[in-house]
Coordinates of C-alpha atoms in Angstrom, one line a residue:
X200 CA 65.4 104.7 70.4
X201 CA 65.1 100.9 69.1
X202 CA 62.9 99.0 71.6
X203 CA 63.2 95.8 69.3
X204 CA 67.1 96.1 69.5
X205 CA 67.0 96.3 73.4
X206 CA 64.5 93.3 74.3
X207 CA 67.2 91.4 71.5
X208 CA 69.8 92.2 74.0
X209 CA 67.9 91.9 77.0
X210 CA 67.4 88.1 76.1
X211 CA 71.1 87.7 76.1
X212 CA 70.8 88.8 80.2
X213 CA 67.8 86.8 81.0
X214 CA 65.7 87.5 84.1
X215 CA 65.3 84.0 86.3
X216 CA 61.7 83.3 85.9
X217 CA 59.7 84.7 89.1
X218 CA 62.8 86.8 90.9
X219 CA 61.5 89.8 92.5
X220 CA 63.9 92.2 93.9
X221 CA 63.7 95.8 95.6
X222 CA 66.4 98.7 95.3
X223 CA 67.0 100.0 98.7
X224 CA 69.3 102.2 100.1
X225 CA 72.3 100.0 99.1
X226 CA 70.8 99.4 95.9
X227 CA 70.6 95.9 94.9
X228 CA 72.6 93.2 96.6
X229 CA 72.1 89.3 96.7
X230 CA 74.2 86.1 95.1
X231 CA 76.2 87.4 92.2
X232 CA 74.5 84.7 90.0
X233 CA 71.3 86.1 89.9
X234 CA 72.5 89.6 88.8
X235 CA 73.6 89.5 85.6
X236 CA 69.9 91.0 84.1
X237 CA 69.5 93.3 86.9
X238 CA 73.0 94.7 85.8
X239 CA 71.9 95.1 82.5
X240 CA 68.6 96.5 83.3
X241 CA 70.3 99.4 85.6
X242 CA 72.4 100.0 82.0
X243 CA 69.5 101.0 80.8
X244 CA 68.3 102.8 83.5
X245 CA 71.2 105.1 84.3
X246 CA 71.3 106.1 80.4
X247 CA 67.5 107.0 80.9
X248 CA 68.5 108.9 84.2
X249 CA 71.4 110.9 82.3
X250 CA 69.1 111.8 79.6
X251 CA 66.6 113.4 82.0
X252 CA 69.0 115.1 84.0
X253 CA 71.1 116.2 81.0
X254 CA 74.1 114.9 83.4
X255 CA 76.5 112.1 83.9
X256 CA 75.3 109.3 86.2
X257 CA 77.2 106.6 87.9
X258 CA 76.9 102.9 88.2
X259 CA 78.8 100.8 91.0
X260 CA 78.8 97.5 90.9
X261 CA 80.0 96.3 94.5
X262 CA 78.0 94.6 97.6
X263 CA 79.9 96.5 100.3
X264 CA 80.5 94.7 103.5
X265 CA 78.3 91.3 101.8
X266 CA 80.4 87.9 101.6
X267 CA 82.3 87.2 98.5
X268 CA 79.7 85.3 96.8
X269 CA 77.4 88.3 96.6
X270 CA 77.5 91.6 94.1
X271 CA 74.9 94.2 93.8
X272 CA 74.8 97.6 91.9
X273 CA 73.9 101.2 92.8
X274 CA 73.4 104.3 90.7
X275 CA 74.8 107.9 91.5
X276 CA 72.9 111.0 90.9
X277 CA 74.7 114.1 89.4
X278 CA 76.2 116.0 92.4
X279 CA 77.3 112.3 93.9
X280 CA 74.2 111.7 96.0
X281 CA 72.2 108.4 96.2
X282 CA 69.6 107.6 93.7
X283 CA 66.5 110.0 94.1
X284 CA 63.5 108.2 95.7
X285 CA 61.2 108.3 92.5
X286 CA 64.0 106.5 90.6
X287 CA 64.5 103.8 93.0
X288 CA 60.8 103.0 92.2
X289 CA 61.7 102.8 88.9
X290 CA 64.6 100.6 89.2
X291 CA 62.9 97.8 91.4
X292 CA 60.1 98.1 88.6
X293 CA 62.6 97.5 85.8
X294 CA 64.4 95.0 87.3
X295 CA 61.2 93.0 88.3
X296 CA 59.8 92.9 84.6
X297 CA 59.1 89.7 82.5
X298 CA 61.3 90.0 79.5
X299 CA 58.1 90.5 77.2
X300 CA 56.8 93.5 78.6
X301 CA 60.3 95.4 78.9
X302 CA 59.6 97.6 76.0
X303 CA 56.1 98.6 78.4
X304 CA 58.3 99.5 81.1
X305 CA 61.0 101.5 79.5
X306 CA 58.2 103.6 77.6
X307 CA 56.2 104.0 81.1
X308 CA 59.3 105.4 82.8
X309 CA 60.3 108.1 79.7
X310 CA 56.9 109.0 79.9
X311 CA 56.5 109.5 83.4
X312 CA 59.8 111.3 83.4
X313 CA 59.5 113.4 79.9
X314 CA 63.0 111.5 79.1
X315 CA 63.9 113.2 75.5
X316 CA 64.8 110.1 73.4
X317 CA 67.5 112.5 71.3
X318 CA 69.2 113.7 74.6
X319 CA 72.8 112.4 75.0
X320 CA 73.7 110.3 77.8
X321 CA 77.2 109.7 79.8
X322 CA 77.8 107.3 82.2
X323 CA 80.3 106.2 84.4
X324 CA 81.0 102.7 85.9
X325 CA 83.1 101.4 88.8
X326 CA 83.6 98.4 90.3
X327 CA 85.0 96.6 93.3
X328 CA 87.5 93.4 93.7
X329 CA 85.0 90.4 93.7
X330 CA 85.4 87.4 91.5
X331 CA 82.3 88.6 89.7
X332 CA 82.5 92.2 89.3
X333 CA 84.2 92.7 86.1
X334 CA 82.0 90.4 84.0
X335 CA 79.2 92.0 85.7
X336 CA 80.0 95.5 84.5
X337 CA 80.3 94.3 81.1
X338 CA 76.2 94.0 81.5
X339 CA 75.8 97.3 82.5
X340 CA 77.9 98.4 79.8
X341 CA 76.0 96.4 77.4
X342 CA 72.6 98.5 78.6
X343 CA 74.1 101.5 78.1
X344 CA 75.6 101.2 74.8
X345 CA 71.9 99.5 73.1
X346 CA 70.5 102.7 74.1
X347 CA 72.8 104.6 72.8
X348 CA 74.6 106.1 75.7
X349 CA 78.5 106.8 75.8
X350 CA 80.7 105.5 78.7
X351 CA 83.6 105.6 80.6
X352 CA 84.5 102.2 82.8
X353 CA 86.9 103.9 85.5
X354 CA 87.5 99.7 86.2
X355 CA 88.7 99.2 90.1
X356 CA 87.4 102.4 92.1
X357 CA 86.1 102.9 96.0
X358 CA 82.2 103.5 95.7
X359 CA 83.4 106.9 97.1
X360 CA 85.6 107.4 94.5
X361 CA 82.8 106.6 92.1
X362 CA 80.8 109.4 93.8
X363 CA 83.4 111.9 93.8
X364 CA 84.2 111.5 89.8
X365 CA 80.2 111.5 89.3
X366 CA 80.4 115.4 90.9
X367 CA 83.5 116.1 89.5
X368 CA 82.2 115.4 86.1
X369 CA 78.9 117.7 86.9
X370 CA 80.4 120.4 88.3
X371 CA 82.4 121.2 85.5
X372 CA 85.7 120.1 87.4
X373 CA 85.1 123.1 90.1
X374 CA 84.8 120.1 92.6
X375 CA 88.1 118.4 91.4
X376 CA 89.6 116.7 88.3
X377 CA 87.4 113.5 87.8
X378 CA 90.7 111.1 87.7
X379 CA 92.0 108.7 90.3
X380 CA 95.0 111.2 90.4
X381 CA 92.7 114.3 91.0
X382 CA 91.2 112.3 93.8
X383 CA 94.4 111.3 95.4
X384 CA 96.2 115.0 94.9
X385 CA 93.1 116.6 96.2
X386 CA 93.0 114.7 99.3
X387 CA 96.6 114.7 99.6
X388 CA 97.3 118.1 99.6
X389 CA 94.6 119.1 102.3
X390 CA 96.6 116.5 104.5
X391 CA 99.5 117.8 104.3
X392 CA 98.4 121.5 104.3
X393 CA 97.0 120.7 107.2
X394 CA 99.1 118.8 109.7
X395 CA 101.6 121.3 108.6
X396 CA 100.3 123.1 111.5
X397 CA 100.7 120.0 113.9
X398 CA 104.5 119.9 113.6
X399 CA 105.3 121.2 117.2
X400 CA 102.6 118.7 119.0
X401 CA 104.8 115.6 120.0
X402 CA 104.4 112.4 118.3
X403 CA 105.8 113.5 114.5
X404 CA 106.1 109.7 113.1
X405 CA 102.4 109.1 113.5
X406 CA 101.1 105.6 112.1
X407 CA 98.2 103.9 111.9
X408 CA 97.5 100.1 111.1
X409 CA 94.1 99.9 108.7
X410 CA 92.2 96.6 108.1
X411 CA 91.2 96.4 104.7
X412 CA 88.8 93.7 104.5
X413 CA 90.4 91.9 101.6
X414 CA 88.8 94.5 99.5
X415 CA 89.3 97.9 97.2
X416 CA 90.8 99.7 99.9
X417 CA 93.8 98.0 100.2
X418 CA 94.7 98.9 96.3
X419 CA 93.1 102.7 96.6
X420 CA 95.7 103.2 99.7
X421 CA 98.8 101.7 98.4
X422 CA 97.9 104.0 95.0
X423 CA 98.0 107.0 97.6
X424 CA 100.5 106.4 100.2
X425 CA 103.7 108.1 98.6
X426 CA 101.5 111.4 98.6
X427 CA 101.2 111.7 102.3
X428 CA 103.3 109.2 103.3
X429 CA 105.6 112.2 105.3
X430 CA 102.9 113.1 107.3
X431 CA 101.6 109.4 108.2
X432 CA 102.9 106.1 108.1
X433 CA 100.0 103.6 107.0
X434 CA 100.3 100.0 107.7
X435 CA 98.0 97.5 105.7
X436 CA 96.3 94.2 106.9
X437 CA 94.3 92.4 105.2
X438 CA 95.1 93.7 101.6
X439 CA 93.7 91.0 99.7
X440 CA 96.6 89.3 98.8
X441 CA 95.3 85.8 101.0
X442 CA 92.4 85.8 103.0
X443 CA 88.6 86.6 101.2
X444 CA 86.7 89.9 101.0
X445 CA 84.5 90.7 104.4
X446 CA 85.3 87.4 106.0
X447 CA 86.5 87.8 109.6
X448 CA 87.4 91.2 109.1
X449 CA 86.5 95.1 108.2
X450 CA 84.3 97.4 109.9
X451 CA 81.5 95.7 109.8
X452 CA 83.0 92.9 111.1
X453 CA 84.6 94.5 113.7
X454 CA 81.9 96.9 115.2
X455 CA 79.2 93.4 115.3
X456 CA 81.6 91.1 116.9
X457 CA 83.3 94.3 119.0
X458 CA 86.8 92.4 118.7
X459 CA 90.0 92.8 116.4
X460 CA 89.7 91.4 112.5
X461 CA 91.8 88.1 111.9
X462 CA 95.3 89.0 110.7
X463 CA 96.1 92.3 112.4
X464 CA 98.6 91.9 114.9
X465 CA 97.8 94.8 117.6
X466 CA 100.0 95.6 120.4
X467 CA 98.8 97.7 123.2
X468 CA 97.3 101.3 122.6
X469 CA 98.2 101.2 118.9
X470 CA 95.9 103.3 117.1
X471 CA 93.9 100.9 114.6
X472 CA 90.9 101.3 111.6
X473 CA 88.9 99.2 109.6
X474 CA 87.4 99.9 105.9
X475 CA 84.1 97.9 104.8
X476 CA 84.5 95.9 101.6
X477 CA 84.0 99.1 99.2
X478 CA 85.8 101.2 101.5
X479 CA 82.8 103.9 102.5
X480 CA 82.9 102.7 106.2
X481 CA 85.4 103.0 108.7
X482 CA 85.8 102.4 112.5
X483 CA 88.4 102.4 114.9
X484 CA 90.0 100.6 117.9
X485 CA 92.5 99.6 120.4
X486 CA 93.3 97.6 122.9
X487 CA 94.6 98.8 126.2
X488 CA 97.6 97.3 128.6
X489 CA 94.8 94.9 130.2
X490 CA 94.4 93.5 127.0
X491 CA 90.8 95.0 126.5
X492 CA 89.5 95.5 123.4
X493 CA 88.2 99.5 122.8
X494 CA 85.7 100.0 119.8
X495 CA 85.4 103.9 118.7
X496 CA 82.8 103.9 116.2
X497 CA 80.7 106.8 114.3
X498 CA 79.2 108.6 117.2
X499 CA 82.8 109.4 118.7
X500 CA 83.8 110.0 114.9
X501 CA 81.5 112.8 114.5
X502 CA 82.3 113.9 118.0
X503 CA 85.9 114.3 117.3
X504 CA 85.0 116.2 114.3
X505 CA 81.9 118.4 114.8
X506 CA 84.1 119.6 118.4
X507 CA 87.0 120.2 116.1
X508 CA 85.0 122.2 113.6
X509 CA 83.5 124.2 116.9
X510 CA 86.7 124.9 117.9
X511 CA 87.9 126.6 114.6
X512 CA 84.5 128.4 113.9
X513 CA 85.0 130.0 117.5
X514 CA 88.4 130.8 116.7
X515 CA 87.8 132.3 113.9
X516 CA 84.7 134.2 115.6
X517 CA 82.6 133.0 112.9
X518 CA 78.6 131.8 114.1
X519 CA 77.8 129.3 111.5
X520 CA 75.3 127.0 111.7
X521 CA 76.5 123.7 112.7
X522 CA 74.8 120.6 113.6
X523 CA 75.4 117.0 113.9
X524 CA 72.6 114.4 112.5
X525 CA 72.1 110.9 114.2
X526 CA 70.0 108.2 114.3
X527 CA 68.1 106.8 117.1
X528 CA 71.0 104.2 117.1
X529 CA 73.3 107.0 118.5
X530 CA 74.6 106.4 121.9
X531 CA 72.7 108.8 124.5
X532 CA 76.3 109.3 125.7
X533 CA 77.4 111.0 123.1
X534 CA 74.0 112.7 122.6
X535 CA 74.6 114.6 125.7
X536 CA 78.1 115.1 125.4
X537 CA 78.0 116.7 122.4
X538 CA 74.4 119.0 123.1
X539 CA 75.8 119.4 127.1
X540 CA 79.4 120.1 126.5
X541 CA 79.8 120.9 123.2
X542 CA 76.9 122.7 122.9
X543 CA 76.5 121.4 119.4
X544 CA 72.8 120.9 118.2
X545 CA 72.0 117.2 117.4
X546 CA 69.2 116.0 115.0
X547 CA 67.6 112.8 114.9
X548 CA 66.4 111.2 111.5
X549 CA 65.0 107.7 110.5
X550 CA 68.1 105.0 109.8
X551 CA 69.5 105.3 106.4
X552 CA 72.4 107.1 105.2
X553 CA 70.0 109.2 102.7
X554 CA 67.6 110.7 105.2
X555 CA 71.0 111.8 107.5
X556 CA 72.6 113.3 104.4
X557 CA 69.3 114.6 103.3
X558 CA 69.3 116.4 107.0
X559 CA 72.8 117.2 107.0
X560 CA 72.4 119.7 103.5
X561 CA 70.0 122.0 105.6
X562 CA 72.8 123.5 107.7
X563 CA 75.7 125.5 107.2
X564 CA 78.1 122.7 108.4
X565 CA 76.2 119.2 108.9
X566 CA 78.3 116.2 110.3
X567 CA 76.7 113.0 110.1
X568 CA 77.8 109.1 110.9
X569 CA 76.0 106.2 111.5
X570 CA 77.2 104.0 114.4
X571 CA 78.7 101.7 111.9
X572 CA 81.0 104.5 110.5
X573 CA 79.5 105.6 107.3
X574 CA 79.4 109.4 107.0
X575 CA 81.5 112.8 106.4
X576 CA 80.8 116.8 106.8
X577 CA 78.6 118.8 104.4
X578 CA 79.7 122.5 103.8
X579 CA 77.0 124.9 102.0
X580 CA 78.7 126.3 98.9
X581 CA 78.3 129.8 100.4
X582 CA 80.1 128.6 103.7
X583 CA 82.8 126.8 101.5
X584 CA 83.4 130.4 99.4
X585 CA 83.8 132.2 102.7
X586 CA 86.1 130.1 104.6
X587 CA 88.4 130.0 101.3
X588 CA 88.2 134.1 101.3
X589 CA 89.1 134.2 104.6
X590 CA 91.8 131.9 104.6
X591 CA 93.9 134.2 102.0
X592 CA 92.7 137.5 103.3
X593 CA 93.2 136.4 107.0
X594 CA 96.9 136.2 108.9
X595 CA 97.3 135.5 112.7
X596 CA 95.2 132.9 114.6
X597 CA 92.3 133.4 112.2
X598 CA 93.8 133.2 109.7
X599 CA 95.5 130.0 110.4
X600 CA 91.9 128.8 111.7
X601 CA 90.4 130.1 108.5
X602 CA 93.1 128.0 106.5
X603 CA 92.6 124.9 108.8
X604 CA 88.8 124.6 107.7
X605 CA 89.6 125.3 104.1
X606 CA 91.9 122.2 104.3
X607 CA 89.0 120.3 105.9
X608 CA 86.6 121.3 103.1
X609 CA 88.9 119.9 100.9
X610 CA 89.6 116.9 102.9
X611 CA 86.5 115.4 103.2
X612 CA 84.6 113.8 100.1
X613 CA 81.5 115.4 100.6
X614 CA 79.7 113.5 98.0
X615 CA 79.5 110.6 100.0
X616 CA 80.9 108.7 103.0
X617 CA 84.5 107.8 102.4
X618 CA 86.6 105.9 104.6
X619 CA 90.0 106.9 103.1
X620 CA 88.7 110.5 103.3
X621 CA 87.4 109.9 106.8
X622 CA 90.8 108.0 108.0
X623 CA 93.0 111.3 106.9
X624 CA 90.4 113.8 108.7
X625 CA 90.6 112.1 112.0
X626 CA 94.3 111.6 111.4
X627 CA 95.1 115.2 111.0
X628 CA 92.7 115.9 114.2
X629 CA 94.1 113.9 116.5
X630 CA 97.9 114.9 115.4
X631 CA 96.8 118.5 115.6
X632 CA 95.3 118.4 119.2
X633 CA 98.0 116.2 119.9
X634 CA 95.4 113.2 121.2
X635 CA 96.2 109.7 121.7
X636 CA 93.4 107.1 120.9
X637 CA 92.9 106.4 124.5
X638 CA 92.4 110.4 125.3
X639 CA 90.1 110.3 121.9
X640 CA 88.2 107.6 123.3
X641 CA 88.0 108.8 127.2
X642 CA 85.9 112.0 125.7
X643 CA 82.9 110.2 126.6
X644 CA 81.7 106.6 128.3
X645 CA 79.4 105.1 126.0
X646 CA 76.2 103.8 127.8
X647 CA 75.8 99.6 128.1
X648 CA 73.2 98.6 125.4
X649 CA 71.8 95.6 123.8
X650 CA 70.0 95.2 120.0
X651 CA 67.6 92.2 119.7
X652 CA 65.5 91.0 116.7
X653 CA 61.7 89.5 117.3
X654 CA 60.6 87.5 114.2
X655 CA 56.9 88.4 113.2
X656 CA 54.1 87.2 111.1
X657 CA 54.0 90.9 109.2
X658 CA 56.5 93.6 110.1
X659 CA 53.7 96.2 108.9
X660 CA 52.0 95.9 112.0
X661 CA 54.7 98.3 113.2
X662 CA 54.3 101.8 112.7
X663 CA 57.0 104.6 113.9
X664 CA 57.0 108.7 114.5
X665 CA 59.7 110.9 115.7
X666 CA 62.8 109.4 113.7
X667 CA 61.6 106.0 114.4
X668 CA 62.2 106.6 118.0
X669 CA 58.0 106.4 119.1
X670 CA 55.9 103.4 117.9
X671 CA 52.2 104.3 116.9
X672 CA 51.2 101.0 116.2
X673 CA 50.1 98.6 117.3
X674 CA 47.6 100.1 120.2
X675 CA 49.8 99.7 123.6
X676 CA 53.2 99.1 122.8
X677 CA 54.5 102.3 123.0
X678 CA 52.7 102.8 126.6
X679 CA 54.4 99.3 127.5
X680 CA 57.7 100.3 126.3
X681 CA 57.7 103.7 128.3
X682 CA 56.4 102.0 131.4
X683 CA 59.3 99.3 131.2
X684 CA 62.0 102.3 130.7
X685 CA 60.8 103.8 133.8
X686 CA 62.3 101.0 135.7
X687 CA 65.7 101.3 134.8
X688 CA 68.5 104.6 135.3
X689 CA 69.3 106.5 132.2
X690 CA 67.5 104.1 130.1
X691 CA 65.7 104.3 127.1
X692 CA 64.4 101.6 124.2
X693 CA 62.8 102.1 121.0
X694 CA 61.7 99.0 118.1
X695 CA 61.4 99.6 114.1
X696 CA 60.7 97.2 111.6
X697 CA 63.1 96.1 109.4
X698 CA 63.2 97.6 106.2
X699 CA 63.7 93.9 104.4
X700 CA 62.7 90.8 106.7
X701 CA 59.9 90.4 109.1
X702 CA 61.4 91.3 112.0
X703 CA 61.5 93.9 114.6
X704 CA 64.6 95.1 115.7
X705 CA 64.7 96.3 119.4
X706 CA 67.4 98.7 121.2
X707 CA 67.8 99.7 124.8
X708 CA 70.4 101.1 126.6
X709 CA 70.6 101.5 130.4
X710 CA 73.5 102.4 132.7
X711 CA 74.6 98.8 133.2
X712 CA 75.2 96.1 130.7
X713 CA 72.7 93.7 132.9
X714 CA 70.0 96.6 133.0
X715 CA 70.2 97.1 129.1
X716 CA 70.2 93.2 128.3
X717 CA 67.1 93.2 130.7
X718 CA 65.2 96.0 129.7
X719 CA 66.0 94.8 125.5
X720 CA 64.5 91.5 126.9
X721 CA 61.5 92.8 128.6
X722 CA 60.6 95.3 125.6
X723 CA 61.1 92.1 122.6
X724 CA 58.3 90.1 124.7
X725 CA 56.2 93.0 124.5
X726 CA 56.9 92.9 120.9
X727 CA 56.5 89.1 120.6
X728 CA 52.9 89.7 122.8
X729 CA 51.6 93.2 120.7
X730 CA 53.1 92.6 117.6
X731 CA 52.3 89.1 116.2
X732 CA 55.5 87.2 117.6
X733 CA 56.1 83.9 115.5
X734 CA 58.5 80.9 116.5
X735 CA 60.0 80.7 119.5
X736 CA 59.6 83.4 122.3
X737 CA 62.6 85.9 123.4
X738 CA 64.4 83.9 126.2
X739 CA 67.0 85.8 128.7
X740 CA 70.3 85.9 127.4
X741 CA 71.4 87.7 131.2

């Protein structure tokens, strides 16, 4: 391994003096003009990870739901999962190294991880539609090739599609063919098979309006459309021909502003959904006859999917271990509905999709969605084999249930949350159950809630436990929150430090919006007083 050649090439991708970025759940993200050196170095790291795992590694150039002028990069591990936590630390270390320290940092990673320099390496690369993405992906390729790695550049892909490609390549095509056509055919075949069973339920010409956030999702849906056009009509909006990426549109905008995206014509009770910029999140919504906007977020998506899976398992007579994984931000109504009505166990983890994904792997079937619409369902290998065998062997109603489950397994992108895959699953379930979007929305009513932020001198003063639902420090904070919660009906509240900045996030819910607003404000005041608040004291918004 020629470290001198690496240093020489690295000088062409010089790091701005003193710039320090941290690799988090979303990889690296910042303004695109600061990322050239990061991309080159992540190309280097992908080669080392590939050598160490003796597997194909993915590098995705995207900043997801961030503004168009930003960009970012994340590495994808062999089974399509996020990068292992110990390698996140290596990524941060390598990205922060000054030029003269590069050989030392690379050598230290190789020694710590027992990387064989002679081992072959293969890296696959994808990018979103940002103006900066093509040039930045060339910097990744530069890093891969200078360390002697082989690569395949897929060009424009959604983030979940690259996760799928990595998983396929490392499973010997058992999971699917590692091509765009392979992805489209796998998903559409499963969708068509599944919706065949729905021919008797009223609304045969089903249609959905999709806001593509002016991102990659539009391109990829257009490529797929003809595969499933008979079962579903998809109308695309914000398809990138005019507006800017994620500007006043996309899943994050719709979720945080609780209103429709710009550029979409909505008639009353029409089913609509929004992807985010790299198509790994989805939220649904509609406007009722009175013009009121209704958001259907990740909690209701998880409820629809897990309830349907539970019904199929009952029909099949299989008592598999199914669980729904939520974070503390999941609405209390969704948790109660799942546990008390559907009798589906719910488990809570820390915020962050990697925690949800990891917990979901403990079940025969694990369903997880963050409220922001990022999620999927995971099926253990043993369950997949069993269901597909039953689908071939059984006839009658049990055989029908087994075939539907087998199609759902193929329809989910189990490597990652995938807006396209999730949309097809949701559309199939609504068709099979004969549900309108209003009926889906009405399965339970969300408790009113409020989220606030409090600026503090040092976010590390707050430590939490119980999946971030209880504050351990500073002393007295949790007791104060408990006393405030007791004042309101159906109430709960929690606080957690931001992962990136010195702010504390406050969440409160109660039986009315006024109560939720008051509780959030009162908890914010307590945080300000006990956790070293700075700047202006929290002000009431009611």
